[in-house]
Amino acid sequence: QQPVQSPQAVILREGEDAVINCSSSKALYSVHWYRQKHGEAPVFLMILLKGGEQKGHEKISASFNEKKQQSSLYLTASQLSYSGTYFCGTEMENGSEKLVFGKGMKLTVNP
Amino acid sequence: DAGITQSPRHKVTETGTPVTLRCHQTENHRYMYWYRQDPGHGLRLIHYSYGVKDTDKGEVSDGYSVSRSKTEDFLLTLESATSSQTSVYFCASGRRGLNNEQFFGPGTRLTVL
């Protein structure tokens, strides 16, 4: 039931782009994205609802493919501040009020 | 930012002892959650609450109990701590709505010897 995130880790240079994928074997109602910096608490980035809506946050955007039960997070022109671990949290179609998080993707952005 | 605090922030205890972690939020959020975070596992839900005295189990609830007697407080109890419960514990709170955002506390690092 835990969603699968890929890749597990990425190293970028500042200004490069990255895509993080999150896939589920179950039908989803929503996908949530969080970022956690080392030693800190996770922080909400955005939510994607069933229906394929794409949302954006600064230079970070995401999409939700309902047919594939997959969400992707797009990091454009990465900045040093984007470094951290990105988690997707999935909410099942029945609106269970709780999230199941993936194992995370560690992003390192170097100068 | 939502006001959510956890206490203690660090704790070292011995196997077999009971441990209680406290989560306090000042945002009047209906929903509260307890997660544990371990390397290679991400965040795993232990228990959650959808109102005062209303709680439900998460994916890794064995060995843990919770209580919520007030909207602002959510307690996590390890009934008899084991070394496998050494972890970082995060509390979160939120409300249902357009964003369903969860606000996380700073975490509690628990070591069971």
XYZ file of C-alpha atoms in Angstrom:
224
model
C 0.000 0.000 0.000
C 3.002 2.278 0.494
C 3.540 4.348 -2.664
C 6.771 3.838 -4.545
C 8.950 6.864 -5.170
C 11.613 7.057 -7.840
C 14.414 7.809 -8.092
C 15.637 7.286 -4.540
C 18.273 9.988 -4.742
C 19.399 12.672 -7.162
C 22.355 15.034 -7.221
C 21.958 18.185 -9.283
C 23.873 21.311 -10.033
C 22.134 24.580 -9.365
C 19.862 25.471 -12.271
C 19.208 21.906 -13.404
C 15.783 20.272 -13.469
C 14.513 17.148 -11.742
C 11.408 14.983 -11.774
C 10.269 12.853 -8.839
C 7.706 10.136 -9.386
C 5.227 8.599 -6.966
C 3.245 5.508 -7.933
C 0.515 3.612 -6.151
C -1.058 0.220 -6.773
C -4.307 1.462 -5.245
C -6.856 3.942 -6.568
C -6.067 7.356 -5.150
C -8.157 10.313 -4.097
C -5.241 12.678 -3.647
C -1.466 12.939 -3.576
C 0.354 15.274 -1.201
C 3.951 16.423 -1.548
C 6.199 17.392 1.368
C 9.821 18.447 1.630
C 11.997 17.760 4.656
C 15.342 19.412 5.228
C 17.911 17.610 7.295
C 17.053 17.709 10.989
C 13.772 19.506 10.414
C 10.092 18.637 10.169
C 8.413 17.923 6.827
C 6.793 20.941 5.207
C 3.783 20.839 2.897
C 4.384 21.751 -0.751
C 1.127 20.988 -2.536
C -1.784 18.632 -2.999
C -3.024 17.032 -6.201
C -6.623 15.926 -6.276
C -8.225 13.202 -8.348
C -8.954 14.685 -11.741
C -5.444 15.247 -13.073
C -5.148 18.854 -11.959
C -1.656 20.271 -12.113
C -0.594 22.679 -9.428
C 2.396 24.915 -9.032
C 4.432 26.403 -6.239
C 7.200 28.833 -7.276
C 9.339 26.778 -9.631
C 7.923 23.528 -8.334
C 4.928 22.008 -10.053
C 3.215 18.639 -9.996
C 0.758 16.516 -11.908
C -1.496 13.583 -11.111
C -2.228 10.902 -13.692
C -5.411 9.248 -12.499
C -5.248 6.374 -14.978
C -1.768 5.384 -13.888
C -2.270 6.327 -10.183
C 0.934 8.245 -10.466
C 2.029 11.718 -9.507
C 5.143 13.569 -10.596
C 6.841 16.535 -8.950
C 8.777 18.838 -11.285
C 11.619 20.958 -9.944
C 12.641 23.577 -12.472
C 15.910 25.511 -12.384
C 16.775 24.047 -9.012
C 18.145 26.232 -6.249
C 20.391 25.308 -3.348
C 17.373 25.683 -1.065
C 15.637 22.816 -2.843
C 17.967 20.303 -1.225
C 16.180 17.903 1.086
C 14.082 14.779 1.054
C 10.819 14.830 -0.860
C 7.949 12.660 0.269
C 4.698 11.900 -1.445
C 1.720 11.020 0.724
C -1.231 9.250 -0.817
C -4.837 9.267 0.271
C -6.929 6.332 -0.861
C -10.010 6.861 -2.966
C -12.370 6.282 -0.070
C -11.236 9.467 1.617
C -9.679 7.703 4.556
C -8.440 10.975 6.133
C -4.958 9.578 6.514
C -1.886 9.599 4.329
C 0.473 6.794 3.454
C 3.899 8.198 2.711
C 6.538 6.893 0.343
C 10.112 6.332 1.466
C 11.248 9.639 0.083
C 13.652 10.946 -2.542
C 16.807 12.675 -1.372
C 17.728 15.664 -3.516
C 21.113 17.344 -3.270
C 21.651 20.576 -5.163
C 25.269 21.659 -5.470
C 26.617 25.051 -6.559
C 3.020 28.617 10.608
C 0.759 26.442 12.755
C 1.712 26.370 16.391
C 2.508 22.760 17.111
C 4.963 21.629 19.750
C 6.215 18.304 20.991
C 7.661 17.315 24.342
C 10.116 16.059 25.210
C 12.352 16.755 22.220
C 14.828 14.074 23.216
C 14.454 11.086 25.480
C 16.579 8.108 26.405
C 14.852 5.277 28.214
C 15.331 1.628 29.029
C 13.600 -1.392 27.576
C 10.377 -2.235 29.362
C 9.601 1.229 30.698
C 6.483 3.145 29.663
C 6.996 6.371 27.743
C 4.553 9.160 26.921
C 5.137 11.747 24.223
C 3.024 14.876 24.098
C 1.836 16.897 21.119
C 0.220 20.291 21.589
C -1.338 22.469 18.889
C -2.841 25.921 19.157
C -4.622 26.004 15.784
C -7.850 24.290 16.835
C -7.223 21.613 14.190
C -9.617 18.710 14.286
C -7.150 16.113 12.992
C -3.949 15.045 14.704
C -1.450 12.357 13.756
C 1.537 10.501 15.163
C 4.232 9.247 12.789
C 7.542 7.554 13.257
C 10.441 8.118 10.908
C 13.181 5.566 10.406
C 15.946 5.430 7.786
C 14.751 3.618 4.695
C 11.104 3.673 5.746
C 9.986 7.242 5.366
C 7.107 8.414 7.554
C 4.801 5.752 8.918
C 1.501 6.504 10.594
C 1.109 5.112 14.106
C -2.276 6.483 15.177
C -4.431 9.420 14.298
C -7.342 11.328 15.776
C -10.307 12.908 14.025
C -11.728 14.564 17.115
C -11.673 14.560 20.892
C -11.741 10.938 22.082
C -11.937 9.747 18.447
C -8.841 7.841 17.386
C -7.916 5.156 14.912
C -4.950 2.945 14.140
C -2.375 3.551 11.481
C 0.012 1.158 9.748
C 2.354 0.527 12.697
C 0.175 0.774 15.798
C 1.322 -2.337 17.689
C 2.909 -1.411 21.019
C 1.482 2.115 20.970
C -1.630 3.728 22.382
C -2.962 7.269 22.113
C -5.348 9.546 23.907
C -6.990 12.840 23.076
C -8.977 14.429 25.861
C -8.726 17.983 24.503
C -8.621 19.355 20.970
C -5.131 20.750 21.471
C -3.400 17.705 23.013
C -2.600 14.304 21.541
C -0.585 11.866 23.646
C 1.355 8.874 22.380
C 2.213 6.140 24.891
C 4.660 3.321 24.432
C 3.278 0.829 26.884
C 6.541 -1.078 27.341
C 9.316 0.405 25.260
C 11.457 -1.874 23.090
C 14.647 -1.170 21.163
C 12.694 -1.431 17.896
C 10.790 1.682 18.957
C 13.950 3.771 18.835
C 12.991 6.367 16.262
C 12.142 9.975 15.559
C 8.491 10.650 16.299
C 6.597 13.417 14.550
C 3.232 14.769 15.454
C 1.102 16.588 12.891
C -2.201 18.394 12.878
C -4.541 19.645 10.203
C -8.066 20.294 9.081
C -10.046 18.904 6.195
C -10.531 21.437 3.485
C -9.225 22.530 0.162
C -5.603 21.826 1.010
C -5.763 19.105 3.660
C -2.321 20.289 4.705
C -0.694 18.631 7.662
C 1.500 20.790 9.897
C 4.302 18.882 11.536
C 5.844 19.391 14.937
C 9.636 19.541 15.413
C 9.923 15.858 16.302
C 11.013 13.824 19.320
C 14.113 11.667 19.157
C 13.536 8.588 21.323
C 16.272 6.109 22.149
C 15.387 2.851 23.884
C 18.402 1.089 25.385
